[in-house]
C-alpha positions as a printed Julia matrix, in Angstrom:
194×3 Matrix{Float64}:
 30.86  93.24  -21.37
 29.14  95.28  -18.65
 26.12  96.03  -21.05
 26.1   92.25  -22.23
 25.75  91.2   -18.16
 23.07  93.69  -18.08
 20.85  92.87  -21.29
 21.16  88.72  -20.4
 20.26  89.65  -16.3
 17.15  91.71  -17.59
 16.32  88.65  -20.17
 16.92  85.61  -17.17
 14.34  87.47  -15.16
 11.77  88.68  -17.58
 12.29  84.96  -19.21
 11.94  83.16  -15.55
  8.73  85.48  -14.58
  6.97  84.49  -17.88
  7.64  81.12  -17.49
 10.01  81.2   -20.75
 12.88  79.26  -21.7
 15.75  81.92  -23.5
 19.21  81.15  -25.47
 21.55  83.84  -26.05
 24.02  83.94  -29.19
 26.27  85.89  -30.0
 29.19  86.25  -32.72
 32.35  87.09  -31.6
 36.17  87.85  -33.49
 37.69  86.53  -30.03
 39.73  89.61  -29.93
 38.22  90.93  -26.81
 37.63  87.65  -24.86
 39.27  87.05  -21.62
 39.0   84.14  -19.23
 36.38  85.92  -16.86
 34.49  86.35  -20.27
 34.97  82.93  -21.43
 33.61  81.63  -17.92
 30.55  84.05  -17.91
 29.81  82.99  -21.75
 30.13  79.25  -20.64
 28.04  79.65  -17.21
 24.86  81.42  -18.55
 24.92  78.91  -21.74
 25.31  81.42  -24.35
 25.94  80.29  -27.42
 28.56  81.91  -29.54
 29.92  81.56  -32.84
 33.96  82.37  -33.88
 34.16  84.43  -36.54
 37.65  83.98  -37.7
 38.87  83.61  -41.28
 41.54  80.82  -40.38
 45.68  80.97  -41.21
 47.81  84.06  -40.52
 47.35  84.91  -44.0
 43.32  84.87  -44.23
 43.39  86.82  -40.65
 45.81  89.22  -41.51
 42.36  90.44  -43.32
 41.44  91.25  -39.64
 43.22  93.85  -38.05
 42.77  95.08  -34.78
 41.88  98.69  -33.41
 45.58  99.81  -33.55
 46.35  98.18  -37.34
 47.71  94.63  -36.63
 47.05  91.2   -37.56
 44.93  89.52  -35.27
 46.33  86.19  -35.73
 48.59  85.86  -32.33
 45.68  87.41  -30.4
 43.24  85.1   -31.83
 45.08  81.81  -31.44
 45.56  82.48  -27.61
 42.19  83.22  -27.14
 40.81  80.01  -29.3
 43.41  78.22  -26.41
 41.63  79.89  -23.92
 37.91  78.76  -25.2
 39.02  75.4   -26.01
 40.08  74.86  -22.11
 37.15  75.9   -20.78
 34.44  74.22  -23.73
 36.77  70.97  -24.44
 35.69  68.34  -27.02
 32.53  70.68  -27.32
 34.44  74.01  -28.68
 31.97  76.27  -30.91
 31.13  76.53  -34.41
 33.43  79.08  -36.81
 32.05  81.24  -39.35
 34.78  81.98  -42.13
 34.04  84.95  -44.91
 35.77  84.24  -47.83
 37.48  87.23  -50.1
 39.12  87.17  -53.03
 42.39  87.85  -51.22
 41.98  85.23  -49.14
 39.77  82.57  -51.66
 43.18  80.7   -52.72
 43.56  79.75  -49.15
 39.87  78.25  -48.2
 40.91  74.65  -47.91
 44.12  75.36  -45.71
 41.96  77.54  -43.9
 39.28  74.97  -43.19
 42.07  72.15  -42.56
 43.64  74.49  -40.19
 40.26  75.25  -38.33
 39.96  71.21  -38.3
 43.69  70.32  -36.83
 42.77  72.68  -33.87
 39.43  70.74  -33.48
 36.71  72.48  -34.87
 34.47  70.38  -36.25
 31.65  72.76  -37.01
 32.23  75.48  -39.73
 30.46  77.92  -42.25
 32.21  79.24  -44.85
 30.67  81.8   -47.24
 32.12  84.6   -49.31
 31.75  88.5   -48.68
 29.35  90.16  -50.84
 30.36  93.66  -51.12
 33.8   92.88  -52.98
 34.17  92.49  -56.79
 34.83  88.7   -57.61
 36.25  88.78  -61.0
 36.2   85.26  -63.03
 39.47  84.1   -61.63
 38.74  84.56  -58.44
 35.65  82.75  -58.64
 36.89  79.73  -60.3
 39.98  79.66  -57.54
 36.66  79.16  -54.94
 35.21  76.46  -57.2
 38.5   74.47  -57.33
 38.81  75.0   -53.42
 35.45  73.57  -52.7
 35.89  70.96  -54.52
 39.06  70.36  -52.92
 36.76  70.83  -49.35
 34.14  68.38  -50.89
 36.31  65.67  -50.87
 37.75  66.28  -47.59
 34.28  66.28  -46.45
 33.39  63.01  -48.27
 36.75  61.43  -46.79
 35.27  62.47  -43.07
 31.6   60.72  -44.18
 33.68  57.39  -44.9
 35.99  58.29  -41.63
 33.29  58.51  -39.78
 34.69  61.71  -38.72
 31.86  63.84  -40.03
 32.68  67.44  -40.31
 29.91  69.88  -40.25
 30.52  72.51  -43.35
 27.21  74.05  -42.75
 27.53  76.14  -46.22
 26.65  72.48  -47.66
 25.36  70.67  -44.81
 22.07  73.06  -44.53
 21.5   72.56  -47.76
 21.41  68.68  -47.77
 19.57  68.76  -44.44
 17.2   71.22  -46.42
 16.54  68.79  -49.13
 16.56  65.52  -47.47
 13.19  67.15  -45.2
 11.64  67.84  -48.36
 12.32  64.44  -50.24
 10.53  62.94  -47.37
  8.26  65.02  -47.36
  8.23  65.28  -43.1
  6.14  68.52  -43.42
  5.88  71.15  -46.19
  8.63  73.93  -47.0
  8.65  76.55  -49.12
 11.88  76.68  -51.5
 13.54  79.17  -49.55
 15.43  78.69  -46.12
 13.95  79.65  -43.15
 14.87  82.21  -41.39
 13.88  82.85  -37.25
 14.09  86.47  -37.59
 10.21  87.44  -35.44
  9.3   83.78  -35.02
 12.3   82.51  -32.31
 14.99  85.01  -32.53
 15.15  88.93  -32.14
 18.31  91.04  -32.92
């Protein structure tokens, strides 16, 4: 935390003597949040994503330091963030294994009866998927799809940006607002450094 303070103080001032606007993101598990973090996170507008694989069962993929599910820790911190950011609580970001790919639409329903609204979903690359596993995800999306479809109608929209990029993405181009190549963009060099 003391390094983060130092690299965002450095930023503000090189930022304000250049005359330059700056956002700060950052990912976090919410394992090592605290309030005074929380506040600090909230009072220099940095944006941060949850990264959080949803139920007890999909954390339990998430241990901490000393071996343990994360869960408990997790949901009192998410109580924490959602006191001090409100109706305006940050986006998740859910990886997907296939220990855990049976349980993607209670995992996104859980996310959304704690009131997230925002949430990407995508599955970890460096595990084997064998054919089961990957036609368990396809029956879970489409499960998700017509939750998703049931928000549209709702009016209740829920932002699964695993799809929602991609219709954004395609709707630009049908229109033809400006040209884009068929790949998705990317800000690495352009608007963000790592």
């Amino acid at each position: 935390f003391h390094l983060l303070k130092d690299i965002i103080h450095y930023a503000e001032i090189k930022a304000k003597k250049k005359n330059k606007s700056i956002r700060f993101s950052i990912p976090t598990n919410t394992t090592l949040l605290n309030d005074n973090i929380i506040k600090y996170i909230r009072k220099h507008s940095i944006h941060i994503s949850l990264s959080i694989d949803g139920t007890a069962f999909s954390q339990n993929n998430r241990k901490t330091i000393i071996g343990k599910n994360s869960f408990s820790l997790v949901m009192e911190n998410l109580e924490r963030i959602k006191k001090v950011y409100k109706n305006k609580l940050p986006a998740i970001r859910k990886t997907i294994t296939p220990e855990n790919v049976g349980h993607l639409f209670k995992d996104i329903h859980f996310f959304v009866n704690n009131g997230f609204h925002a949430i990407a979903f995508s599955p970890a690359m460096n595990f084997s998927w064998p054919k089961e596993k990957l036609k368990v995800f396809e029956s879970e999306q489409i499960r998700l799809a017509e939750f998703w479809i049931d928000s549209l109608i709702k009016d209740t929209l829920l932002f699964f940006q695993t799809w929602s990029d991609l219709f954004v993405f395609m709707e630009i181009k049908n229109h033809k607002y400006f040209s884009l190549p068929d790949t998705f963009f990317c800000g690495a060099g352009s608007y963000m450094v790592a």
